[in-house]
mmCIF file of C-alpha atoms and ligand atoms in Angstrom:
data_model
loop_
_atom_site.group_PDB
_atom_site.id
_atom_site.type_symbol
_atom_site.label_atom_id
_atom_site.label_comp_id
_atom_site.label_asym_id
_atom_site.label_seq_id
_atom_site.Cartn_x
_atom_site.Cartn_y
_atom_site.Cartn_z
ATOM 1 C CA MET A 270 110.622 132.646 65.932
ATOM 2 C CA LYS A 271 110.145 132.172 69.345
ATOM 3 C CA PHE A 272 110.997 129.146 71.502
ATOM 4 C CA THR A 273 110.446 128.737 75.167
ATOM 5 C CA PHE A 274 111.912 125.920 77.210
ATOM 6 C CA VAL A 275 110.041 124.748 80.002
ATOM 7 C CA THR A 276 112.473 122.783 82.304
ATOM 8 C CA LEU A 277 113.848 122.119 85.735
ATOM 9 C CA PHE A 278 117.404 122.192 84.232
ATOM 10 C CA GLN A 279 117.665 125.371 82.084
ATOM 11 C CA ASN A 280 121.681 124.975 82.315
ATOM 12 C CA ILE A 281 121.542 121.718 79.951
ATOM 13 C CA VAL A 282 119.632 123.496 77.385
ATOM 14 C CA GLU A 283 121.479 127.020 77.066
ATOM 15 C CA GLY A 284 124.698 125.663 75.908
ATOM 16 C CA TYR A 285 123.561 124.388 72.960
ATOM 17 C CA PHE A 286 122.903 127.993 71.580
ATOM 18 C CA GLN A 287 126.116 129.496 72.379
ATOM 19 C CA ASP A 288 127.821 128.030 69.201
ATOM 20 C CA SER A 289 127.549 128.019 65.597
ATOM 21 C CA ILE A 290 124.360 128.355 63.486
ATOM 22 C CA LEU A 291 121.915 128.758 65.802
ATOM 23 C CA LYS A 292 124.008 131.481 68.052
ATOM 24 C CA ARG A 293 124.017 133.245 64.849
ATOM 25 C CA ALA A 294 120.502 133.229 64.353
ATOM 26 C CA ILE A 295 119.628 134.475 67.981
ATOM 27 C CA GLU A 296 122.397 137.143 67.321
ATOM 28 C CA LYS A 297 120.398 137.979 64.059
ATOM 29 C CA ASP A 298 116.890 138.219 66.081
ATOM 30 C CA ILE A 299 115.593 135.325 63.723
ATOM 31 C CA LEU A 300 115.500 133.148 66.897
ATOM 32 C CA HIS A 301 114.466 134.190 70.144
ATOM 33 C CA ILE A 302 115.160 131.717 73.366
ATOM 34 C CA GLU A 303 113.305 131.637 76.819
ATOM 35 C CA TYR A 304 113.080 129.560 79.554
ATOM 36 C CA ILE A 305 110.486 128.800 82.339
ATOM 37 C CA ASN A 306 111.349 126.586 85.426
ATOM 38 C CA PRO A 307 108.006 125.212 87.026
ATOM 39 C CA ARG A 308 109.812 125.115 89.997
ATOM 40 C CA ASP A 309 109.382 129.099 90.180
ATOM 41 C CA PHE A 310 105.625 128.360 90.197
ATOM 42 C CA SER A 311 105.451 126.075 92.886
ATOM 43 C CA SER A 312 102.908 126.695 95.612
ATOM 44 C CA SER A 313 104.992 124.839 98.379
ATOM 45 C CA LYS A 314 107.179 126.265 100.914
ATOM 46 C CA HIS A 315 110.112 124.418 99.434
ATOM 47 C CA GLY A 316 109.636 124.790 95.709
ATOM 48 C CA LYS A 317 108.726 121.000 95.707
ATOM 49 C CA VAL A 318 107.746 119.949 92.025
ATOM 50 C CA ASP A 319 107.519 116.280 92.158
ATOM 51 C CA ASP A 320 105.980 113.675 94.387
ATOM 52 C CA THR A 321 105.399 109.966 94.971
ATOM 53 C CA ALA A 322 102.688 107.892 91.989
ATOM 54 C CA VAL A 323 99.343 107.860 93.146
ATOM 55 C CA GLY A 324 98.464 104.195 93.132
ATOM 56 C CA GLY A 325 102.166 103.069 94.017
ATOM 57 C CA GLY A 326 104.697 102.517 91.381
ATOM 58 C CA ALA A 327 108.536 103.544 91.699
ATOM 59 C CA GLY A 328 110.151 106.668 91.348
ATOM 60 C CA MET A 329 108.400 110.313 91.629
ATOM 61 C CA VAL A 330 105.963 111.978 89.262
ATOM 62 C CA MET A 331 105.944 115.555 88.286
ATOM 63 C CA ASN A 332 103.333 117.249 90.047
ATOM 64 C CA PRO A 333 100.253 119.104 88.329
ATOM 65 C CA GLN A 334 100.310 122.350 89.861
ATOM 66 C CA PRO A 335 103.877 124.023 88.978
ATOM 67 C CA LEU A 336 103.019 122.819 85.648
ATOM 68 C CA TYR A 337 99.598 124.330 85.320
ATOM 69 C CA ASP A 338 100.505 127.534 86.998
ATOM 70 C CA ALA A 339 103.600 127.769 84.584
ATOM 71 C CA LEU A 340 101.955 126.963 81.186
ATOM 72 C CA ASN A 341 98.612 129.239 82.388
ATOM 73 C CA ASP A 342 100.814 131.988 82.751
ATOM 74 C CA LEU A 343 102.817 131.287 79.436
ATOM 75 C CA LYS A 344 99.463 130.789 77.468
ATOM 76 C CA ILE A 345 97.999 134.238 78.811
ATOM 77 C CA LYS A 346 101.229 136.071 77.984
ATOM 78 C CA ASN A 347 101.360 134.249 74.401
ATOM 79 C CA ARG A 348 98.049 133.582 73.106
ATOM 80 C CA ASP A 349 99.973 132.070 70.036
ATOM 81 C CA VAL A 350 102.373 129.653 71.684
ATOM 82 C CA HIS A 351 102.263 125.918 70.414
ATOM 83 C CA LEU A 352 102.801 123.849 73.203
ATOM 84 C CA ILE A 353 104.879 120.131 72.470
ATOM 85 C CA PHE A 354 105.089 117.684 75.367
ATOM 86 C CA LEU A 355 108.328 115.233 75.012
ATOM 87 C CA THR A 356 107.423 111.818 75.955
ATOM 88 C CA PRO A 357 108.860 108.434 75.046
ATOM 89 C CA VAL A 358 105.486 107.040 74.298
ATOM 90 C CA ALA A 359 104.150 109.553 71.367
ATOM 91 C CA LYS A 360 104.688 109.183 67.624
ATOM 92 C CA SER A 361 108.571 109.877 66.582
ATOM 93 C CA PHE A 362 109.411 113.551 65.574
ATOM 94 C CA ARG A 363 110.131 113.455 61.730
ATOM 95 C CA GLN A 364 111.574 116.121 59.240
ATOM 96 C CA ASN A 365 108.189 116.890 57.806
ATOM 97 C CA ASP A 366 107.135 117.818 61.474
ATOM 98 C CA ALA A 367 110.114 119.909 61.358
ATOM 99 C CA LYS A 368 109.026 121.774 58.221
ATOM 100 C CA ARG A 369 105.439 121.857 59.070
ATOM 101 C CA LEU A 370 106.547 123.565 63.008
ATOM 102 C CA ALA A 371 108.941 125.985 61.514
ATOM 103 C CA LYS A 372 105.921 127.982 60.188
ATOM 104 C CA LYS A 373 104.472 128.661 63.723
ATOM 105 C CA SER A 374 105.434 131.761 65.417
ATOM 106 C CA HIS A 375 106.027 130.528 68.955
ATOM 107 C CA ILE A 376 106.806 126.778 70.178
ATOM 108 C CA ALA A 377 106.915 126.092 73.809
ATOM 109 C CA PHE A 378 108.777 122.452 74.827
ATOM 110 C CA VAL A 379 107.634 120.892 78.054
ATOM 111 C CA SER A 380 110.533 118.684 79.595
ATOM 112 C CA GLY A 381 109.550 115.755 81.694
ATOM 113 C CA ARG A 382 111.979 114.700 84.578
ATOM 114 C CA TYR A 383 111.954 111.691 86.769
ATOM 115 C CA GLU A 384 109.255 109.343 86.037
ATOM 116 C CA GLY A 385 107.407 111.866 83.673
ATOM 117 C CA ILE A 386 104.750 114.274 83.874
ATOM 118 C CA ASP A 387 101.303 113.954 85.802
ATOM 119 C CA GLU A 388 98.942 112.934 82.601
ATOM 120 C CA ARG A 389 96.624 115.609 83.477
ATOM 121 C CA VAL A 390 98.810 117.991 82.402
ATOM 122 C CA ILE A 391 99.440 116.743 78.975
ATOM 123 C CA GLU A 392 95.716 116.197 78.386
ATOM 124 C CA LYS A 393 95.295 120.056 79.451
ATOM 125 C CA TYR A 394 97.910 121.360 77.866
ATOM 126 C CA ALA A 395 99.469 119.534 74.925
ATOM 127 C CA ASP A 396 98.840 120.752 71.343
ATOM 128 C CA GLU A 397 101.230 117.973 70.226
ATOM 129 C CA VAL A 398 103.591 115.213 71.679
ATOM 130 C CA PHE A 399 106.684 113.883 69.985
ATOM 131 C CA SER A 400 109.125 111.070 71.346
ATOM 132 C CA ILE A 401 112.509 111.299 69.477
ATOM 133 C CA GLY A 402 112.783 107.558 69.388
ATOM 134 C CA ASP A 403 112.193 104.295 71.249
ATOM 135 C CA TYR A 404 114.579 104.411 74.242
ATOM 136 C CA ILE A 405 114.385 106.438 77.496
ATOM 137 C CA LEU A 406 116.360 109.488 78.347
ATOM 138 C CA THR A 407 116.515 110.623 81.828
ATOM 139 C CA GLY A 408 114.523 113.936 80.953
ATOM 140 C CA GLY A 409 112.758 116.155 77.912
ATOM 141 C CA GLU A 410 115.802 118.273 77.423
ATOM 142 C CA LEU A 411 117.749 116.714 74.765
ATOM 143 C CA ALA A 412 114.731 115.722 73.173
ATOM 144 C CA SER A 413 113.447 119.057 73.096
ATOM 145 C CA LEU A 414 116.819 120.509 71.682
ATOM 146 C CA VAL A 415 116.887 118.000 69.125
ATOM 147 C CA ILE A 416 113.471 118.924 68.043
ATOM 148 C CA CYS A 417 114.149 122.628 68.199
ATOM 149 C CA ASP A 418 117.422 122.278 66.145
ATOM 150 C CA ALA A 419 115.513 120.418 63.231
ATOM 151 C CA ILE A 420 112.957 123.140 63.115
ATOM 152 C CA SER A 421 115.128 126.359 63.213
ATOM 153 C CA ARG A 422 116.954 124.760 60.465
ATOM 154 C CA ASN A 423 113.888 125.325 57.976
ATOM 155 C CA VAL A 424 113.203 128.963 59.384
ATOM 156 C CA ASP A 425 113.929 131.503 57.016
ATOM 157 C CA GLY A 426 117.296 133.198 57.397
ATOM 158 C CA VAL A 427 118.945 130.504 59.956
ATOM 159 C CA LEU A 428 120.922 128.412 57.443
ATOM 160 C CA GLY A 429 123.451 130.785 55.582
ATOM 161 C CA ASN A 430 122.654 128.704 52.279
ATOM 162 C CA SER A 431 118.978 127.633 52.168
ATOM 163 C CA ASP A 432 119.907 125.426 49.103
ATOM 164 C CA SER A 433 121.142 122.865 51.545
ATOM 165 C CA LEU A 434 117.669 122.058 52.520
ATOM 166 C CA THR A 435 116.526 120.920 49.287
ATOM 167 C CA ILE A 436 119.247 118.246 48.530
ATOM 168 C CA GLU A 437 119.051 117.162 52.254
ATOM 169 C CA SER A 438 118.171 113.516 53.330
ATOM 170 C CA PHE A 439 114.259 112.873 53.468
ATOM 171 C CA GLU A 440 113.315 115.436 51.144
ATOM 172 C CA THR A 441 112.573 113.293 48.455
ATOM 173 C CA ASN A 442 112.404 110.015 50.823
ATOM 174 C CA LEU A 443 116.298 109.241 49.219
ATOM 175 C CA LEU A 444 119.205 109.869 51.569
ATOM 176 C CA GLU A 445 121.605 112.390 50.368
ATOM 177 C CA ALA A 446 124.640 111.026 47.973
ATOM 178 C CA PRO A 447 127.820 110.796 49.704
ATOM 179 C CA SER A 448 129.620 114.080 50.046
ATOM 180 C CA PHE A 449 133.626 114.600 49.943
ATOM 181 C CA SER A 450 135.664 117.617 51.134
ATOM 182 C CA LYS A 451 138.978 118.487 49.807
ATOM 183 C CA PRO A 452 141.882 117.259 49.033
ATOM 184 C CA GLU A 453 140.249 115.142 46.236
ATOM 185 C CA ASN A 454 142.844 112.367 47.279
ATOM 186 C CA TYR A 455 143.397 111.458 50.666
ATOM 187 C CA GLU A 456 145.667 108.653 51.818
ATOM 188 C CA ASN A 457 145.522 107.041 48.549
ATOM 189 C CA ASN A 458 141.876 107.065 48.520
ATOM 190 C CA GLY A 459 140.189 109.470 45.763
ATOM 191 C CA VAL A 460 136.633 110.604 45.275
ATOM 192 C CA PRO A 461 134.500 109.459 42.321
ATOM 193 C CA SER A 462 136.148 110.610 39.107
ATOM 194 C CA GLU A 463 132.843 111.886 37.990
ATOM 195 C CA TYR A 464 132.705 114.447 40.419
ATOM 196 C CA LEU A 465 135.977 116.118 38.854
ATOM 197 C CA LYS A 466 135.035 116.330 35.487
ATOM 198 C CA GLY A 467 132.971 119.393 35.633
ATOM 199 C CA ASN A 468 129.877 117.993 34.106
ATOM 200 C CA HIS A 469 127.105 118.882 36.065
ATOM 201 C CA SER A 470 124.202 117.005 34.397
ATOM 202 C CA LYS A 471 126.735 113.576 34.543
ATOM 203 C CA ILE A 472 127.338 114.599 38.425
ATOM 204 C CA ARG A 473 123.750 114.956 39.066
ATOM 205 C CA SER A 474 122.671 111.319 37.331
ATOM 206 C CA LEU A 475 125.811 110.014 39.366
ATOM 207 C CA LYS A 476 124.807 111.484 42.411
ATOM 208 C CA LEU A 477 121.174 109.911 42.035
ATOM 209 C CA ALA A 478 122.431 106.759 41.696
ATOM 210 C CA LEU A 479 124.583 106.709 44.398
ATOM 211 C CA SER A 480 121.599 108.243 46.615
ATOM 212 C CA GLU A 481 119.512 105.291 45.581
ATOM 213 C CA CYS A 482 122.233 102.658 46.327
ATOM 214 C CA LYS A 483 123.154 104.469 49.995
ATOM 215 C CA THR A 484 119.186 104.194 50.271
ATOM 216 C CA LYS A 485 118.525 100.903 49.429
ATOM 217 C CA PHE A 486 121.657 99.754 51.972
ATOM 218 C CA PHE A 487 120.500 101.977 54.901
ATOM 219 C CA ARG A 488 116.611 102.533 54.698
ATOM 220 C CA PRO A 489 115.403 99.799 51.917
ATOM 221 C CA GLU A 490 111.651 101.068 53.129
ATOM 222 C CA GLN A 491 112.540 104.810 51.891
ATOM 223 C CA LEU A 492 113.600 103.650 48.462
ATOM 224 C CA LEU A 493 110.319 101.630 48.248
ATOM 225 C CA LYS A 494 108.122 104.953 49.196
ATOM 226 C CA HIS A 495 110.855 106.749 46.690
ATOM 227 C CA ARG A 496 109.891 104.499 43.807
ATOM 228 C CA THR A 497 106.062 104.393 44.429
ATOM 229 C CA ARG A 498 105.825 108.189 44.265
ATOM 230 C CA LYS A 499 107.941 107.993 41.354
ATOM 231 C CA SER A 500 105.495 105.693 39.613
ATOM 232 C CA TYR A 501 102.488 107.339 40.765
ATOM 233 C CA GLU A 502 103.655 110.643 39.257
ATOM 234 C CA LYS A 503 104.618 109.162 35.772
HETATM 235 N N1 SAM B 207 108.624 106.536 83.281
HETATM 236 C C1 SAM B 207 108.562 107.033 81.593
HETATM 237 C C2 SAM B 207 108.207 105.821 80.742
HETATM 238 O O1 SAM B 207 108.456 104.877 80.754
HETATM 239 O O2 SAM B 207 107.159 105.985 79.749
HETATM 240 C C3 SAM B 207 109.764 107.548 81.239
HETATM 241 C C4 SAM B 207 110.344 109.027 81.737
HETATM 242 S S1 SAM B 207 111.573 109.558 81.543
HETATM 243 C C5 SAM B 207 112.744 108.571 82.629
HETATM 244 C C6 SAM B 207 111.636 111.238 82.078
HETATM 245 C C7 SAM B 207 111.226 112.473 80.715
HETATM 246 O O3 SAM B 207 112.267 112.123 79.846
HETATM 247 C C8 SAM B 207 109.724 111.986 80.380
HETATM 248 O O4 SAM B 207 108.586 112.514 80.682
HETATM 249 C C9 SAM B 207 110.189 113.046 78.793
HETATM 250 O O5 SAM B 207 109.997 114.039 78.928
HETATM 251 C C10 SAM B 207 111.743 112.390 78.581
HETATM 252 N N2 SAM B 207 111.914 111.453 77.787
HETATM 253 C C11 SAM B 207 112.585 110.344 77.575
HETATM 254 N N3 SAM B 207 112.712 109.549 77.040
HETATM 255 C C12 SAM B 207 112.055 110.537 75.746
HETATM 256 C C13 SAM B 207 111.967 110.089 74.261
HETATM 257 N N4 SAM B 207 112.479 108.926 73.710
HETATM 258 N N5 SAM B 207 111.411 110.999 73.477
HETATM 259 C C14 SAM B 207 111.020 111.962 73.970
HETATM 260 N N6 SAM B 207 111.046 112.527 75.522
HETATM 261 C C15 SAM B 207 111.696 111.474 76.252
#
């Protein structure tokens, strides 16, 4: 799968792929990453990419021209590319989106900076727009990395053990049960004794009960969804 980052700040993005799971996926040719800097497409002598807002208002807005040219070029060279713009005003990205988008062959993330991107660019080129939450970041790079990471986990071959995907939080509306690592007793604090007895059916029931407790505490609305779905399936 290919990801293209359309960004004025490639350095911010690059580091994320230089370690761990995503680095290995790139080495195994499962993921391919490329970068496009809209500044390279600016028709102005000094590579200008922003200007003051028409109609007034604080700050600078990214000009349409460099982005139009950069995205036109991208689309001509990659007919199957799916263009995602990052913006705080869109709906929040969710796990279902990660799973759905993992089936695409090529996704490009367009990151805004300053006061954002000229609206005409978004209207012309966006296949989808996403926010990663109700707060304002200085740019879209972090948001695009968050989304790219969540999608990548769902691409075949990226995770060493794909079972991890099916037991993770949000797969069934329930949050994942608490996990423990070794040692079994650390600073006088033990793991639930049932986890140690090797009876897998009992461990499964305990984990389900703990999942429900955790979901009720942290995300009660998710538990309600889980219960509604279960009663519907009966
Ligand atoms: N003036 C804009 C507003 O009030 O809606 C905020 C612009 S923000 C400083 C600059 C860029 O950061 C945005 O164009 C977008 O690409 C990115 N960004 C900021 N917050 C984000 C969020 N919560 N989710 C996704 N992208 C975000």
